[in-house]
mmCIF file of C-alpha atoms in Angstrom:
data_model
loop_
_atom_site.group_PDB
_atom_site.id
_atom_site.type_symbol
_atom_site.label_atom_id
_atom_site.label_comp_id
_atom_site.label_asym_id
_atom_site.label_seq_id
_atom_site.Cartn_x
_atom_site.Cartn_y
_atom_site.Cartn_z
ATOM 1 C CA MET A 1 -1.055 -15.840 -1.620
ATOM 2 C CA ILE A 2 -3.876 -15.883 -4.197
ATOM 3 C CA GLU A 3 -5.155 -19.201 -2.841
ATOM 4 C CA LEU A 4 -5.003 -17.879 0.747
ATOM 5 C CA ASN A 5 -6.926 -14.726 -0.193
ATOM 6 C CA GLN A 6 -9.570 -16.836 -1.924
ATOM 7 C CA LYS A 7 -9.968 -19.022 1.160
ATOM 8 C CA PHE A 8 -10.332 -15.914 3.324
ATOM 9 C CA ALA A 9 -12.973 -14.475 0.958
ATOM 10 C CA ASN A 10 -14.895 -17.778 0.960
ATOM 11 C CA LEU A 11 -14.872 -18.003 4.761
ATOM 12 C CA LYS A 12 -15.993 -14.378 5.062
ATOM 13 C CA GLU A 13 -18.864 -15.005 2.666
ATOM 14 C CA GLU A 14 -19.841 -18.155 4.584
ATOM 15 C CA ILE A 15 -20.001 -16.251 7.874
ATOM 16 C CA GLU A 16 -22.033 -13.450 6.278
ATOM 17 C CA ASP A 17 -24.526 -15.989 4.865
ATOM 18 C CA TRP A 18 -25.118 -17.527 8.292
ATOM 19 C CA GLU A 19 -25.418 -14.094 9.925
ATOM 20 C CA ILE A 20 -28.176 -13.222 7.444
ATOM 21 C CA ILE A 21 -29.978 -16.513 8.156
ATOM 22 C CA LYS A 22 -29.653 -15.911 11.907
ATOM 23 C CA LYS A 23 -31.148 -12.426 11.592
ATOM 24 C CA GLU A 24 -34.019 -13.615 9.371
ATOM 25 C CA ALA A 25 -34.793 -16.414 11.844
ATOM 26 C CA ALA A 26 -34.929 -13.888 14.703
ATOM 27 C CA ASP A 27 -37.192 -11.586 12.657
ATOM 28 C CA LEU A 28 -39.507 -14.499 11.834
ATOM 29 C CA LYS A 29 -39.691 -15.499 15.498
ATOM 30 C CA GLY A 30 -40.658 -11.919 16.344
ATOM 31 C CA LEU A 31 -43.464 -11.945 13.753
ATOM 32 C CA ILE A 32 -44.810 -15.250 15.066
ATOM 33 C CA ASN A 33 -44.805 -13.969 18.645
ATOM 34 C CA LEU A 34 -47.041 -11.057 17.601
ATOM 35 C CA ASN A 35 -49.820 -13.628 17.095
ATOM 36 C CA ASP A 36 -51.447 -11.340 14.498
ATOM 37 C CA LYS A 37 -53.666 -13.041 11.909
ATOM 38 C CA GLU A 38 -53.294 -10.098 9.528
ATOM 39 C CA ILE A 39 -49.615 -10.903 8.974
ATOM 40 C CA GLU A 40 -50.023 -14.681 8.518
ATOM 41 C CA GLU A 41 -49.302 -14.357 4.800
ATOM 42 C CA GLU A 42 -46.093 -12.425 5.519
ATOM 43 C CA ILE A 43 -45.071 -15.051 8.080
ATOM 44 C CA GLU A 44 -45.582 -17.916 5.585
ATOM 45 C CA SER A 45 -43.592 -16.076 2.929
ATOM 46 C CA SER A 46 -40.711 -15.376 5.341
ATOM 47 C CA LYS A 47 -40.800 -18.980 6.544
ATOM 48 C CA LYS A 48 -40.633 -20.307 2.966
ATOM 49 C CA ASN A 49 -37.687 -18.056 2.079
ATOM 50 C CA LEU A 50 -35.811 -19.056 5.233
ATOM 51 C CA LEU A 51 -36.353 -22.782 4.630
ATOM 52 C CA GLU A 52 -35.132 -22.423 1.050
ATOM 53 C CA LYS A 53 -31.915 -20.796 2.281
ATOM 54 C CA LEU A 54 -31.439 -23.508 4.897
ATOM 55 C CA ASP A 55 -31.996 -26.223 2.281
ATOM 56 C CA LYS A 56 -29.344 -24.587 0.097
ATOM 57 C CA LYS A 57 -26.852 -24.438 2.975
ATOM 58 C CA GLU A 58 -27.627 -28.065 3.841
ATOM 59 C CA ILE A 59 -26.726 -29.137 0.298
ATOM 60 C CA GLU A 60 -23.493 -27.143 0.501
ATOM 61 C CA ILE A 61 -22.484 -29.225 3.544
ATOM 62 C CA PHE A 62 -22.014 -32.146 1.141
ATOM 63 C CA LEU A 63 -19.736 -29.977 -1.021
ATOM 64 C CA SER A 64 -16.662 -29.971 1.184
ATOM 65 C CA GLY A 65 -14.174 -31.489 -1.245
ATOM 66 C CA LYS A 66 -10.943 -29.715 -2.140
ATOM 67 C CA TYR A 67 -12.201 -28.503 -5.534
ATOM 68 C CA ASP A 68 -15.967 -28.433 -4.911
ATOM 69 C CA LYS A 69 -16.222 -24.649 -4.627
ATOM 70 C CA GLY A 70 -14.353 -24.029 -7.871
ATOM 71 C CA ASN A 71 -15.030 -24.028 -11.599
ATOM 72 C CA ALA A 72 -15.386 -27.140 -13.731
ATOM 73 C CA ILE A 73 -14.470 -28.478 -17.147
ATOM 74 C CA LEU A 74 -17.350 -30.467 -18.640
ATOM 75 C CA THR A 75 -16.607 -32.829 -21.539
ATOM 76 C CA ILE A 76 -19.226 -34.693 -23.588
ATOM 77 C CA ALA A 77 -18.131 -37.380 -26.058
ATOM 78 C CA SER A 78 -20.465 -39.371 -28.292
ATOM 79 C CA GLY A 79 -20.151 -43.132 -27.926
ATOM 80 C CA ALA A 80 -21.680 -46.147 -29.632
ATOM 81 C CA GLY A 81 -24.566 -45.276 -31.927
ATOM 82 C CA GLY A 82 -23.198 -43.310 -34.891
ATOM 83 C CA GLN A 83 -25.203 -40.203 -35.831
ATOM 84 C CA ASP A 84 -27.736 -40.939 -33.090
ATOM 85 C CA ALA A 85 -24.956 -40.785 -30.488
ATOM 86 C CA GLU A 86 -23.607 -37.543 -31.959
ATOM 87 C CA ASP A 87 -27.105 -36.055 -31.884
ATOM 88 C CA TRP A 88 -27.477 -37.273 -28.285
ATOM 89 C CA ALA A 89 -24.243 -35.499 -27.328
ATOM 90 C CA ALA A 90 -25.677 -32.259 -28.783
ATOM 91 C CA ILE A 91 -28.884 -32.740 -26.747
ATOM 92 C CA LEU A 92 -26.848 -33.275 -23.576
ATOM 93 C CA LEU A 93 -24.828 -30.129 -24.294
ATOM 94 C CA ARG A 94 -28.048 -28.102 -24.464
ATOM 95 C CA MET A 95 -29.285 -29.756 -21.241
ATOM 96 C CA TYR A 96 -26.162 -28.788 -19.311
ATOM 97 C CA LYS A 97 -26.202 -25.263 -20.735
ATOM 98 C CA ARG A 98 -29.777 -24.856 -19.479
ATOM 99 C CA TYR A 99 -28.750 -26.281 -16.089
ATOM 100 C CA CYS A 100 -25.947 -23.713 -15.858
ATOM 101 C CA GLU A 101 -28.396 -20.917 -16.686
ATOM 102 C CA ARG A 102 -30.746 -22.119 -13.935
ATOM 103 C CA LYS A 103 -27.880 -22.177 -11.392
ATOM 104 C CA GLY A 104 -26.434 -18.844 -12.498
ATOM 105 C CA PHE A 105 -23.198 -20.428 -13.738
ATOM 106 C CA GLY A 106 -21.304 -18.879 -16.620
ATOM 107 C CA PHE A 107 -20.156 -21.179 -19.408
ATOM 108 C CA LYS A 108 -18.035 -21.105 -22.546
ATOM 109 C CA ILE A 109 -17.313 -23.722 -25.206
ATOM 110 C CA LEU A 110 -13.552 -24.220 -25.327
ATOM 111 C CA SER A 111 -13.486 -26.685 -28.221
ATOM 112 C CA GLN A 112 -15.832 -28.950 -30.139
ATOM 113 C CA SER A 113 -15.755 -31.338 -33.063
ATOM 114 C CA PHE A 114 -18.870 -31.986 -35.124
ATOM 115 C CA GLY A 115 -20.406 -35.034 -36.748
ATOM 116 C CA GLU A 116 -21.921 -35.377 -40.195
ATOM 117 C CA PRO A 117 -25.076 -33.315 -40.947
ATOM 118 C CA GLY A 118 -28.269 -35.333 -40.646
ATOM 119 C CA PRO A 119 -31.950 -34.860 -41.575
ATOM 120 C CA GLU A 120 -33.238 -31.272 -41.569
ATOM 121 C CA GLY A 121 -29.688 -30.005 -41.113
ATOM 122 C CA ARG A 122 -29.266 -31.567 -37.646
ATOM 123 C CA ILE A 123 -25.609 -31.421 -36.665
ATOM 124 C CA GLY A 124 -24.348 -33.716 -33.947
ATOM 125 C CA ILE A 125 -21.250 -33.470 -31.780
ATOM 126 C CA LYS A 126 -18.366 -35.903 -31.540
ATOM 127 C CA GLU A 127 -16.802 -34.156 -28.564
ATOM 128 C CA VAL A 128 -17.188 -30.822 -26.785
ATOM 129 C CA ASN A 129 -15.359 -29.195 -23.863
ATOM 130 C CA LEU A 130 -17.232 -26.645 -21.794
ATOM 131 C CA GLU A 131 -15.795 -24.319 -19.153
ATOM 132 C CA VAL A 132 -18.292 -23.794 -16.316
ATOM 133 C CA LYS A 133 -17.724 -20.896 -13.934
ATOM 134 C CA GLY A 134 -19.479 -20.331 -10.633
ATOM 135 C CA LYS A 135 -19.370 -21.070 -6.912
ATOM 136 C CA PHE A 136 -19.666 -24.855 -6.382
ATOM 137 C CA ALA A 137 -19.781 -25.490 -10.146
ATOM 138 C CA TYR A 138 -17.528 -28.555 -9.815
ATOM 139 C CA GLY A 139 -19.195 -29.714 -6.613
ATOM 140 C CA PHE A 140 -22.655 -29.796 -8.152
ATOM 141 C CA LEU A 141 -21.605 -31.247 -11.497
ATOM 142 C CA LYS A 142 -18.993 -33.840 -10.463
ATOM 143 C CA GLY A 143 -21.587 -36.580 -9.990
ATOM 144 C CA GLU A 144 -22.671 -36.284 -13.617
ATOM 145 C CA SER A 145 -19.530 -38.106 -14.771
ATOM 146 C CA GLY A 146 -20.355 -41.387 -16.475
ATOM 147 C CA VAL A 147 -22.265 -42.889 -19.369
ATOM 148 C CA HIS A 148 -25.646 -41.435 -20.290
ATOM 149 C CA ARG A 149 -27.912 -43.794 -22.260
ATOM 150 C CA LEU A 150 -30.575 -42.746 -24.776
ATOM 151 C CA VAL A 151 -33.493 -44.886 -26.035
ATOM 152 C CA ARG A 152 -35.728 -43.441 -28.774
ATOM 153 C CA LEU A 153 -37.103 -43.814 -32.279
ATOM 154 C CA SER A 154 -34.151 -42.799 -34.412
ATOM 155 C CA PRO A 155 -34.640 -39.684 -36.593
ATOM 156 C CA PHE A 156 -31.695 -40.999 -38.632
ATOM 157 C CA SER A 157 -33.379 -44.300 -39.486
ATOM 158 C CA ALA A 158 -35.469 -44.476 -42.678
ATOM 159 C CA LYS A 159 -37.632 -47.110 -40.985
ATOM 160 C CA ASN A 160 -37.945 -45.036 -37.792
ATOM 161 C CA LEU A 161 -36.583 -47.899 -35.701
ATOM 162 C CA ARG A 162 -35.991 -47.864 -31.952
ATOM 163 C CA HIS A 163 -32.338 -47.103 -31.268
ATOM 164 C CA THR A 164 -30.066 -47.065 -28.213
ATOM 165 C CA SER A 165 -27.046 -44.772 -28.115
ATOM 166 C CA PHE A 166 -24.553 -43.555 -25.547
ATOM 167 C CA ALA A 167 -22.534 -40.486 -24.602
ATOM 168 C CA LEU A 168 -19.806 -40.107 -22.011
ATOM 169 C CA VAL A 169 -19.882 -37.108 -19.675
ATOM 170 C CA GLU A 170 -16.683 -36.231 -17.840
ATOM 171 C CA ILE A 171 -16.459 -33.539 -15.157
ATOM 172 C CA MET A 172 -13.083 -32.230 -13.989
ATOM 173 C CA PRO A 173 -12.106 -29.401 -11.627
ATOM 174 C CA GLN A 174 -10.494 -26.440 -13.346
ATOM 175 C CA ILE A 175 -6.866 -26.360 -12.198
ATOM 176 C CA LYS A 176 -5.070 -23.015 -12.418
ATOM 177 C CA GLU A 177 -2.355 -23.185 -9.792
ATOM 178 C CA ILE A 178 0.982 -24.252 -11.316
ATOM 179 C CA GLY A 179 2.029 -26.190 -8.227
ATOM 180 C CA GLU A 180 -1.055 -28.408 -8.269
ATOM 181 C CA ILE A 181 0.042 -30.482 -11.256
ATOM 182 C CA GLU A 182 3.620 -30.352 -12.527
ATOM 183 C CA ILE A 183 3.998 -30.430 -16.317
ATOM 184 C CA GLN A 184 7.407 -30.511 -17.991
ATOM 185 C CA SER A 185 7.665 -28.500 -21.220
ATOM 186 C CA GLU A 186 9.600 -31.323 -22.912
ATOM 187 C CA ASP A 187 6.595 -33.601 -22.313
ATOM 188 C CA LEU A 188 4.340 -31.406 -24.459
ATOM 189 C CA LYS A 189 3.692 -31.408 -28.183
ATOM 190 C CA VAL A 190 1.956 -28.177 -29.225
ATOM 191 C CA ASN A 191 0.204 -27.686 -32.567
ATOM 192 C CA THR A 192 -1.677 -24.667 -33.869
ATOM 193 C CA TYR A 193 -4.408 -25.009 -36.467
ATOM 194 C CA ARG A 194 -7.378 -23.286 -38.047
ATOM 195 C CA ALA A 195 -10.572 -24.007 -36.153
ATOM 196 C CA SER A 196 -13.330 -25.300 -38.400
ATOM 197 C CA GLY A 197 -16.981 -26.217 -38.231
ATOM 198 C CA PRO A 198 -19.843 -27.523 -40.351
ATOM 199 C CA GLY A 199 -20.760 -24.068 -41.649
ATOM 200 C CA GLY A 200 -23.287 -21.344 -40.909
ATOM 201 C CA GLN A 201 -23.190 -20.173 -37.312
ATOM 202 C CA TYR A 202 -20.336 -22.600 -36.578
ATOM 203 C CA VAL A 203 -17.838 -21.121 -39.031
ATOM 204 C CA ASN A 204 -14.597 -20.145 -37.311
ATOM 205 C CA LYS A 205 -11.821 -18.789 -39.550
ATOM 206 C CA ARG A 206 -9.296 -17.969 -36.848
ATOM 207 C CA ASP A 207 -5.862 -19.597 -37.009
ATOM 208 C CA SER A 208 -5.421 -19.323 -33.237
ATOM 209 C CA ALA A 209 -6.687 -22.768 -32.193
ATOM 210 C CA VAL A 210 -4.209 -24.766 -30.101
ATOM 211 C CA ARG A 211 -3.871 -28.520 -29.603
ATOM 212 C CA ILE A 212 -1.584 -29.879 -26.864
ATOM 213 C CA THR A 213 -0.559 -33.512 -26.476
ATOM 214 C CA HIS A 214 0.950 -34.711 -23.195
ATOM 215 C CA LEU A 215 3.388 -37.335 -24.469
ATOM 216 C CA PRO A 216 3.743 -39.507 -21.313
ATOM 217 C CA SER A 217 -0.028 -39.956 -20.849
ATOM 218 C CA LYS A 218 -1.077 -39.525 -24.531
ATOM 219 C CA ILE A 219 -3.766 -37.090 -23.371
ATOM 220 C CA THR A 220 -4.700 -34.510 -26.013
ATOM 221 C CA VAL A 221 -6.588 -31.281 -25.350
ATOM 222 C CA SER A 222 -7.508 -28.356 -27.578
ATOM 223 C CA CYS A 223 -8.957 -24.870 -27.267
ATOM 224 C CA GLN A 224 -10.380 -22.647 -29.995
ATOM 225 C CA ALA A 225 -12.542 -20.269 -27.967
ATOM 226 C CA GLU A 226 -10.112 -17.375 -27.530
ATOM 227 C CA ARG A 227 -8.867 -14.791 -30.023
ATOM 228 C CA THR A 228 -5.143 -15.390 -29.618
ATOM 229 C CA GLN A 229 -2.903 -18.427 -29.571
ATOM 230 C CA GLY A 230 -1.552 -17.365 -26.176
ATOM 231 C CA LEU A 231 -4.963 -17.388 -24.507
ATOM 232 C CA ASN A 232 -5.954 -20.646 -26.199
ATOM 233 C CA ARG A 233 -2.696 -22.221 -25.036
ATOM 234 C CA LYS A 234 -3.378 -21.063 -21.477
ATOM 235 C CA LYS A 235 -6.892 -22.557 -21.502
ATOM 236 C CA ALA A 236 -5.629 -25.782 -23.076
ATOM 237 C CA LEU A 237 -2.993 -26.126 -20.332
ATOM 238 C CA GLU A 238 -5.694 -25.663 -17.679
ATOM 239 C CA MET A 239 -7.700 -28.451 -19.315
ATOM 240 C CA LEU A 240 -4.619 -30.665 -19.443
ATOM 241 C CA LYS A 241 -3.935 -30.106 -15.743
ATOM 242 C CA SER A 242 -7.558 -31.020 -14.974
ATOM 243 C CA ARG A 243 -7.303 -34.245 -16.985
ATOM 244 C CA LEU A 244 -3.982 -35.189 -15.380
ATOM 245 C CA LEU A 245 -5.453 -34.547 -11.929
ATOM 246 C CA LYS A 246 -8.427 -36.764 -12.741
ATOM 247 C CA LEU A 247 -6.068 -39.470 -14.023
ATOM 248 C CA LYS A 248 -4.053 -39.240 -10.808
ATOM 249 C CA GLN A 249 -7.211 -39.477 -8.669
ATOM 250 C CA GLU A 250 -8.447 -42.499 -10.631
ATOM 251 C CA LYS A 251 -5.134 -44.297 -10.147
ATOM 252 C CA GLU A 252 -5.213 -43.608 -6.404
ATOM 253 C CA LYS A 253 -8.829 -44.801 -6.229
ATOM 254 C CA LYS A 254 -7.980 -48.041 -8.041
ATOM 255 C CA GLU A 255 -5.032 -48.681 -5.743
ATOM 256 C CA LYS A 256 -7.238 -48.244 -2.675
ATOM 257 C CA LYS A 257 -9.808 -50.662 -4.110
ATOM 258 C CA LYS A 258 -7.097 -53.213 -4.837
ATOM 259 C CA ILE A 259 -5.925 -52.988 -1.231
ATOM 260 C CA LYS A 260 -9.504 -53.546 -0.070
ATOM 261 C CA GLY A 261 -9.863 -56.460 -2.480
ATOM 262 C CA LYS A 262 -12.736 -54.918 -4.434
ATOM 263 C CA GLU A 263 -13.131 -55.221 -8.159
ATOM 264 C CA VAL A 264 -12.455 -51.998 -10.061
ATOM 265 C CA SER A 265 -15.150 -51.034 -12.540
ATOM 266 C CA VAL A 266 -14.406 -49.295 -15.823
ATOM 267 C CA GLU A 267 -16.008 -45.845 -15.968
ATOM 268 C CA TRP A 268 -16.909 -45.971 -19.668
ATOM 269 C CA GLY A 269 -19.045 -49.016 -18.912
ATOM 270 C CA SER A 270 -20.694 -47.402 -15.886
ATOM 271 C CA GLN A 271 -24.126 -46.392 -17.087
ATOM 272 C CA ILE A 272 -25.333 -43.825 -14.571
ATOM 273 C CA ARG A 273 -28.578 -42.625 -16.142
ATOM 274 C CA SER A 274 -31.059 -43.632 -18.859
ATOM 275 C CA TYR A 275 -33.265 -41.272 -20.858
ATOM 276 C CA VAL A 276 -36.139 -43.109 -22.529
ATOM 277 C CA PHE A 277 -38.100 -41.282 -25.239
ATOM 278 C CA TYR A 278 -40.016 -44.338 -26.488
ATOM 279 C CA PRO A 279 -42.203 -46.388 -25.868
ATOM 280 C CA TYR A 280 -42.720 -44.194 -22.788
ATOM 281 C CA LYS A 281 -41.003 -41.143 -21.308
ATOM 282 C CA LEU A 282 -38.712 -41.797 -18.363
ATOM 283 C CA VAL A 283 -35.423 -40.560 -16.924
ATOM 284 C CA LYS A 284 -33.907 -42.930 -14.364
ATOM 285 C CA ASP A 285 -30.683 -42.639 -12.396
ATOM 286 C CA HIS A 286 -29.266 -46.114 -11.824
ATOM 287 C CA ARG A 287 -27.229 -45.103 -8.766
ATOM 288 C CA THR A 288 -29.817 -43.252 -6.714
ATOM 289 C CA LYS A 289 -32.955 -44.834 -8.235
ATOM 290 C CA VAL A 290 -34.401 -41.337 -8.695
ATOM 291 C CA GLU A 291 -36.685 -41.264 -11.722
ATOM 292 C CA THR A 292 -39.223 -39.006 -13.408
ATOM 293 C CA SER A 293 -41.528 -39.154 -16.409
ATOM 294 C CA ASN A 294 -41.049 -35.409 -16.994
ATOM 295 C CA LEU A 295 -38.412 -35.944 -19.674
ATOM 296 C CA ASP A 296 -38.813 -32.499 -21.269
ATOM 297 C CA GLU A 297 -38.198 -30.729 -17.960
ATOM 298 C CA VAL A 298 -34.985 -32.710 -17.384
ATOM 299 C CA LEU A 299 -33.689 -31.998 -20.889
ATOM 300 C CA ASP A 300 -34.431 -28.335 -20.200
ATOM 301 C CA GLY A 301 -31.886 -28.391 -17.385
ATOM 302 C CA ASN A 302 -33.896 -29.331 -14.304
ATOM 303 C CA LEU A 303 -31.370 -31.742 -12.782
ATOM 304 C CA ASP A 304 -31.594 -30.683 -9.139
ATOM 305 C CA ASN A 305 -33.375 -33.838 -7.895
ATOM 306 C CA PHE A 306 -30.797 -36.116 -9.526
ATOM 307 C CA ILE A 307 -27.782 -34.073 -8.420
ATOM 308 C CA THR A 308 -28.957 -33.474 -4.842
ATOM 309 C CA LYS A 309 -29.728 -37.147 -4.262
ATOM 310 C CA GLU A 310 -26.341 -38.202 -5.658
ATOM 311 C CA LEU A 311 -24.579 -35.741 -3.344
ATOM 312 C CA GLU A 312 -26.302 -37.338 -0.351
ATOM 313 C CA LEU A 313 -24.979 -40.842 -1.137
#
């Protein structure tokens, strides 16, 4: 019933959006037919606003997947590169937070593990799980899954050498409905622990953190964001369902590729985007070939060009 009500609400909102666009188009046509030079500025402004709304609806046409309209779980894990990779994961976390702010998405860190402190107190991240809430959050972010490569002069190198490091970004739909993924209680190992951090603003003294291991798949998830063990357990189970769904989808995808006779690539080795800090500034997506030298703007969350182009593939 909840799912049916949500579908009804989404369809109602969709109809209302198109009714507004239809009315604005009719109003604009009326202004143009007046053929009055004194309102040319108003006409251009109305035209710009209407085109922006149409562009937004056009993008949403590509977001027709089962989970595209829902929330997402975003995971960032540092890869090869030691402290540089952990620092890179922290930079990516900030980038996606800024992207969420630009899109009006809400977000909350569910769990994170930190690396060793570096120069000037820089603290990297080994792994972080972020809950992203908003209409089409999963649809927009799903294409960000893959390996993100960093090239820069390492702040962790005494000789200031050029260094390449990697981080894995994983995007999963947030699964809340029990029937979507069946989990047997006997397949779960649940541990509670005291959440900890590197100190300062990261200190967390609550004993409510929960870690759940799904024994058949060996998948482990944890949540330390909530105040009670019950709420953390609930969030952790949602993350587990999301990971199990992704695992199921990957298996189905591999089976289809085997039937077609195509070689299956390993995701961890699929470098989707490079961010070059030195000897020049460049961000390049290796799937869409979209690139820009405005590195700072990208790291500040302006990912629309990359995401839109990937959706159109």
